[in-house]
């Protein structure tokens, strides 16, 4: 039996949320990047989650599921084009292709991810307290 | 558990066989199972289509009816299992039925329950120690 129950489920979730925070950081860092390694403007990355079967219940009950990052995709929506002829990446018409990062979206994502991370951390804390209490039985 | 033959006047076993002790240890297992379910729910609070799971509600009703029937061995033999919570309504377009605030509240409630039950079990063992040594602590 697992002493700190459910810890493997929460580990997956913490990892997934942390990846999401990393991606948000990357998106925010690249809000003004007009030239990436491929020579084009940065396109924001989107993280998608999928459940991961942890273990099947013996008595035909519901199984426990953790979560993991399924894939990191690029958001294909076109970014803004602004007129700035002085910009080194401006086209012949003086327009610059900007990244499609929207700071408001990213901030919302950031807050959601960090709240979810906190919630999972409190699950760990709780599980630990329960385990400690169990160890104190009879003392 | 039957008393081994070589301890003929078996005195220790009745303490561990008292209905309250056995029920408490059963419910302690259930609270650990519920903690796992809540961990799974919170982990998947943002997974589209995930439905929250919980200890099957028929466990409590079945347990109550077995206790009322006075059959303690049958009551302690009851196994809890996890099922999808069919009462949970999904308020979100992605079909996920987890509400993080209610999960956190249930987690806290479950921990208090766990504390209480482990205290009950602890007291049982302390009583035994008191009987053996003649002093508390």
Short mmCIF file of C-alpha atoms in Angstrom, two decimals:
data_model
loop_
_atom_site.label_atom_id
_atom_site.label_comp_id
_atom_site.label_asym_id
_atom_site.label_seq_id
_atom_site.Cartn_x
_atom_site.Cartn_y
_atom_site.Cartn_z
CA UNK A 1 0.00 0.00 0.00
CA UNK A 2 1.09 3.48 -0.75
CA UNK A 3 1.73 5.38 2.47
CA UNK A 4 1.16 8.85 1.08
CA UNK A 5 -1.87 8.03 -0.98
CA UNK A 6 -2.47 9.66 -4.30
CA UNK A 7 0.98 11.21 -4.45
CA UNK A 8 1.71 9.72 -7.87
CA UNK A 9 -1.49 11.22 -9.24
CA UNK A 10 -0.56 14.65 -7.93
CA UNK A 11 3.01 14.43 -9.18
CA UNK A 12 1.74 14.11 -12.73
CA UNK A 13 -0.51 17.11 -12.26
CA UNK A 14 2.25 19.25 -10.75
CA UNK A 15 4.54 18.40 -13.65
CA UNK A 16 1.84 19.22 -16.17
CA UNK A 17 1.04 22.58 -14.57
CA UNK A 18 4.70 23.44 -14.36
CA UNK A 19 5.15 22.75 -18.07
CA UNK A 20 2.20 25.04 -18.68
CA UNK A 21 3.82 27.79 -16.58
CA UNK A 22 7.03 27.35 -18.57
CA UNK A 23 5.16 27.71 -21.84
CA UNK A 24 3.35 30.82 -20.60
CA UNK A 25 6.72 32.27 -19.61
CA UNK A 26 8.06 31.47 -23.06
CA UNK A 27 5.05 33.11 -24.75
CA UNK A 28 5.32 36.25 -22.62
CA UNK A 29 9.07 36.44 -23.19
CA UNK A 30 8.50 36.31 -26.94
CA UNK A 31 5.73 38.91 -27.23
CA UNK A 32 7.97 41.08 -29.39
CA UNK A 33 10.02 38.43 -31.18
CA UNK A 34 9.67 39.11 -34.87
CA UNK A 35 12.34 36.71 -36.00
CA UNK A 36 12.71 33.19 -34.68
CA UNK A 37 15.19 30.50 -35.79
CA UNK A 38 13.01 29.94 -38.87
CA UNK A 39 13.18 33.64 -39.74
CA UNK A 40 9.50 34.22 -39.00
CA UNK A 41 7.63 35.86 -36.17
CA UNK A 42 7.13 33.82 -33.01
CA UNK A 43 3.91 31.89 -32.74
CA UNK A 44 2.45 31.23 -29.33
CA UNK A 45 2.57 27.70 -27.99
CA UNK A 46 -0.45 25.98 -26.49
CA UNK A 47 -0.27 23.12 -23.99
CA UNK A 48 -2.93 20.43 -23.99
CA UNK A 49 -3.45 17.93 -21.21
CA UNK A 50 -4.56 14.35 -21.29
CA UNK A 51 -5.47 11.94 -18.53
CA UNK A 52 -3.15 9.13 -17.69
CA UNK A 53 -4.50 5.91 -16.27
CA UNK A 54 -2.79 5.29 -12.95
CA UNK A 55 -4.33 2.10 -11.75
CA UNK A 56 -7.45 0.18 -12.35
CA UNK A 57 -9.66 -0.57 -9.39
CA UNK A 58 -9.97 -4.27 -8.75
CA UNK A 59 -13.70 -4.37 -8.09
CA UNK A 60 -14.76 -2.93 -11.45
CA UNK A 61 -14.94 0.56 -9.97
CA UNK A 62 -13.72 3.78 -11.48
CA UNK A 63 -9.99 3.92 -12.05
CA UNK A 64 -7.69 6.63 -10.75
CA UNK A 65 -6.40 9.01 -13.34
CA UNK A 66 -3.49 11.36 -13.35
CA UNK A 67 -2.76 13.99 -15.94
CA UNK A 68 0.14 14.66 -18.26
CA UNK A 69 1.02 17.04 -21.02
CA UNK A 70 -0.27 15.53 -24.24
CA UNK A 71 1.39 17.89 -26.67
CA UNK A 72 2.63 21.40 -27.16
CA UNK A 73 1.20 22.85 -30.32
CA UNK A 74 1.68 26.16 -32.04
CA UNK A 75 -1.21 28.54 -32.33
CA UNK A 76 -1.55 29.17 -36.07
CA UNK A 77 -3.72 32.29 -35.89
CA UNK A 78 -1.95 35.17 -37.64
CA UNK A 79 -0.51 37.88 -35.44
CA UNK A 80 -0.92 41.58 -35.90
CA UNK A 81 0.78 43.32 -38.79
CA UNK A 82 1.98 46.77 -37.90
CA UNK A 83 3.41 49.50 -40.06
CA UNK A 84 7.02 50.22 -39.05
CA UNK A 85 9.36 50.76 -42.03
CA UNK A 86 12.37 51.35 -39.74
CA UNK A 87 12.10 47.86 -38.28
CA UNK A 88 14.83 45.48 -39.56
CA UNK A 89 12.21 42.79 -40.17
CA UNK A 90 9.84 45.04 -42.09
CA UNK A 91 8.73 43.78 -45.49
CA UNK A 92 8.93 45.71 -48.73
CA UNK A 93 5.61 47.38 -47.90
CA UNK A 94 6.92 48.52 -44.49
CA UNK A 95 4.70 46.09 -42.56
CA UNK A 96 6.10 43.96 -39.73
CA UNK A 97 4.54 40.63 -38.80
CA UNK A 98 4.20 40.57 -35.00
CA UNK A 99 3.81 37.42 -32.85
CA UNK A 100 0.25 36.31 -32.11
CA UNK A 101 0.82 36.49 -28.35
CA UNK A 102 -1.97 38.22 -26.45
CA UNK A 103 -0.71 39.31 -23.04
CA UNK A 104 -4.17 39.23 -21.49
CA UNK A 105 -4.66 35.57 -22.48
CA UNK A 106 -1.24 34.68 -21.20
CA UNK A 107 -1.81 36.35 -17.84
CA UNK A 108 -5.11 34.54 -17.38
CA UNK A 109 -3.40 31.28 -18.27
CA UNK A 110 -0.59 32.08 -15.84
CA UNK A 111 -2.96 32.68 -12.96
CA UNK A 112 -5.03 29.58 -13.72
CA UNK A 113 -1.94 27.42 -13.93
CA UNK A 114 -0.44 28.71 -10.70
CA UNK A 115 -3.75 28.30 -8.84
CA UNK A 116 -4.05 24.75 -10.10
CA UNK A 117 -0.46 24.13 -8.99
CA UNK A 118 -1.28 25.48 -5.52
CA UNK A 119 -4.38 23.30 -5.26
CA UNK A 120 -2.32 20.24 -6.11
CA UNK A 121 0.32 21.24 -3.59
CA UNK A 122 -2.30 21.47 -0.88
CA UNK A 123 -3.37 17.94 -1.79
CA UNK A 124 0.19 16.79 -1.19
CA UNK A 125 0.32 18.64 2.13
CA UNK A 126 -2.94 17.08 3.20
CA UNK A 127 -1.88 13.59 2.19
CA UNK A 128 1.32 14.02 4.13
CA UNK A 129 -0.52 15.16 7.26
CA UNK A 130 -2.80 12.16 6.97
CA UNK A 131 0.17 9.83 6.64
CA UNK A 132 1.86 11.39 9.67
CA UNK A 133 -1.34 11.02 11.66
CA UNK A 134 -1.52 7.38 10.66
CA UNK A 135 2.04 6.84 11.83
CA UNK A 136 1.12 8.31 15.21
CA UNK A 137 -1.52 5.67 15.86
CA UNK A 138 -0.91 4.11 19.25
CA UNK A 139 1.67 6.66 20.35
CA UNK B 1 -9.33 -13.09 13.41
CA UNK B 2 -9.49 -16.26 15.49
CA UNK B 3 -7.46 -16.49 18.63
CA UNK B 4 -4.37 -18.71 18.20
CA UNK B 5 -4.57 -21.91 20.20
CA UNK B 6 -1.43 -21.45 22.25
CA UNK B 7 -2.72 -18.30 23.97
CA UNK B 8 -5.54 -20.09 25.66
CA UNK B 9 -7.15 -17.29 27.68
CA UNK B 10 -7.18 -14.83 24.85
CA UNK B 11 -7.41 -11.32 26.23
CA UNK B 12 -5.80 -9.14 23.66
CA UNK B 13 -8.02 -10.02 20.75
CA UNK B 14 -11.32 -8.69 22.10
CA UNK B 15 -9.91 -5.17 22.04
CA UNK B 16 -9.07 -5.49 18.36
CA UNK B 17 -12.32 -7.22 17.62
CA UNK B 18 -14.60 -4.66 19.17
CA UNK B 19 -17.10 -3.41 16.57
CA UNK B 20 -16.07 0.18 17.04
CA UNK B 21 -12.41 -0.58 16.47
CA UNK B 22 -13.10 -2.61 13.38
CA UNK B 23 -15.48 -0.07 11.95
CA UNK B 24 -13.02 2.73 12.62
CA UNK B 25 -10.25 0.91 10.79
CA UNK B 26 -12.61 0.20 7.89
CA UNK B 27 -13.64 3.85 7.66
CA UNK B 28 -10.00 4.90 7.92
CA UNK B 29 -9.32 2.88 4.75
CA UNK B 30 -12.28 4.59 3.11
CA UNK B 31 -10.95 8.03 4.00
CA UNK B 32 -7.60 7.16 2.40
CA UNK B 33 -9.46 6.00 -0.70
CA UNK B 34 -11.43 9.24 -0.77
CA UNK B 35 -8.22 11.24 -0.48
CA UNK B 36 -6.98 9.43 -3.60
CA UNK B 37 -10.19 10.22 -5.44
CA UNK B 38 -9.91 13.90 -4.51
CA UNK B 39 -6.26 13.94 -5.60
CA UNK B 40 -7.36 12.54 -8.95
CA UNK B 41 -10.15 15.12 -9.25
CA UNK B 42 -7.91 18.07 -8.45
CA UNK B 43 -5.19 16.78 -10.77
CA UNK B 44 -7.73 16.62 -13.58
CA UNK B 45 -9.49 19.88 -12.79
CA UNK B 46 -8.61 21.15 -16.25
CA UNK B 47 -8.79 18.02 -18.33
CA UNK B 48 -11.64 18.33 -20.83
CA UNK B 49 -14.34 15.71 -20.41
CA UNK B 50 -13.12 14.45 -17.06
CA UNK B 51 -15.91 13.44 -14.66
CA UNK B 52 -15.25 13.65 -10.95
CA UNK B 53 -14.96 10.39 -9.04
CA UNK B 54 -15.84 9.64 -5.44
CA UNK B 55 -16.40 6.76 -3.08
CA UNK B 56 -19.53 4.98 -4.28
CA UNK B 57 -22.55 6.37 -2.39
CA UNK B 58 -23.99 2.88 -1.95
CA UNK B 59 -21.13 2.14 0.47
CA UNK B 60 -22.62 4.35 3.19
CA UNK B 61 -26.16 3.06 2.70
CA UNK B 62 -25.02 -0.55 2.63
CA UNK B 63 -22.87 -0.06 5.73
CA UNK B 64 -25.73 1.57 7.60
CA UNK B 65 -28.14 -1.21 6.73
CA UNK B 66 -25.65 -3.88 7.80
CA UNK B 67 -25.03 -2.09 11.11
CA UNK B 68 -28.75 -1.73 11.69
CA UNK B 69 -29.13 -5.41 10.99
CA UNK B 70 -26.59 -5.96 13.77
CA UNK B 71 -24.22 -7.95 11.57
CA UNK B 72 -20.84 -6.44 12.40
CA UNK B 73 -18.73 -9.00 10.55
CA UNK B 74 -20.69 -8.34 7.39
CA UNK B 75 -20.34 -4.59 7.95
CA UNK B 76 -16.57 -4.73 8.31
CA UNK B 77 -16.24 -6.97 5.29
CA UNK B 78 -17.83 -4.36 3.04
CA UNK B 79 -15.41 -3.00 0.44
CA UNK B 80 -15.58 0.59 -0.75
CA UNK B 81 -14.92 1.38 -4.37
CA UNK B 82 -14.69 4.47 -6.51
CA UNK B 83 -17.31 5.45 -9.04
CA UNK B 84 -18.03 8.36 -11.25
CA UNK B 85 -20.08 10.93 -9.37
CA UNK B 86 -23.31 11.00 -11.35
CA UNK B 87 -24.75 13.84 -9.26
CA UNK B 88 -22.03 16.27 -10.25
CA UNK B 89 -23.28 18.78 -12.76
CA UNK B 90 -20.95 20.18 -15.31
CA UNK B 91 -21.01 23.95 -15.46
CA UNK B 92 -18.35 24.14 -18.11
CA UNK B 93 -18.43 23.79 -21.87
CA UNK B 94 -15.68 21.16 -21.91
CA UNK B 95 -17.77 18.67 -19.91
CA UNK B 96 -15.46 18.60 -16.89
CA UNK B 97 -17.43 18.24 -13.66
CA UNK B 98 -14.73 19.16 -11.13
CA UNK B 99 -15.29 22.23 -8.99
CA UNK B 100 -11.99 22.98 -7.34
CA UNK B 101 -13.40 24.81 -4.30
CA UNK B 102 -15.75 22.02 -3.35
CA UNK B 103 -12.95 19.49 -3.86
CA UNK B 104 -10.70 21.41 -1.48
CA UNK B 105 -13.49 21.63 1.09
CA UNK B 106 -14.14 17.91 0.82
CA UNK B 107 -10.44 17.25 1.19
CA UNK B 108 -10.35 19.22 4.45
CA UNK B 109 -13.45 17.51 5.71
CA UNK B 110 -11.98 14.15 4.82
CA UNK B 111 -8.82 14.98 6.73
CA UNK B 112 -10.76 15.84 9.88
CA UNK B 113 -12.58 12.54 9.50
CA UNK B 114 -9.26 10.74 9.10
CA UNK B 115 -7.84 12.49 12.17
CA UNK B 116 -10.85 11.53 14.21
CA UNK B 117 -10.77 7.89 13.15
CA UNK B 118 -7.05 7.49 13.72
CA UNK B 119 -7.59 9.04 17.15
CA UNK B 120 -10.29 6.47 17.91
CA UNK B 121 -7.96 3.65 16.91
CA UNK B 122 -5.13 5.21 18.88
CA UNK B 123 -7.27 5.44 21.99
CA UNK B 124 -8.11 1.76 21.68
CA UNK B 125 -4.44 0.84 21.64
CA UNK B 126 -3.67 3.24 24.48
CA UNK B 127 -6.35 1.59 26.57
CA UNK B 128 -4.71 -1.75 25.99
CA UNK B 129 -1.35 -0.32 27.04
CA UNK B 130 -2.94 1.19 30.13
CA UNK B 131 -4.35 -2.20 31.02
CA UNK B 132 -0.97 -3.87 30.60
CA UNK B 133 1.26 -1.35 32.31
CA UNK B 134 -1.20 0.10 34.76
CA UNK B 135 -0.29 3.66 33.86
CA UNK B 136 -1.31 6.01 31.14
CA UNK B 137 1.08 7.36 28.53
#
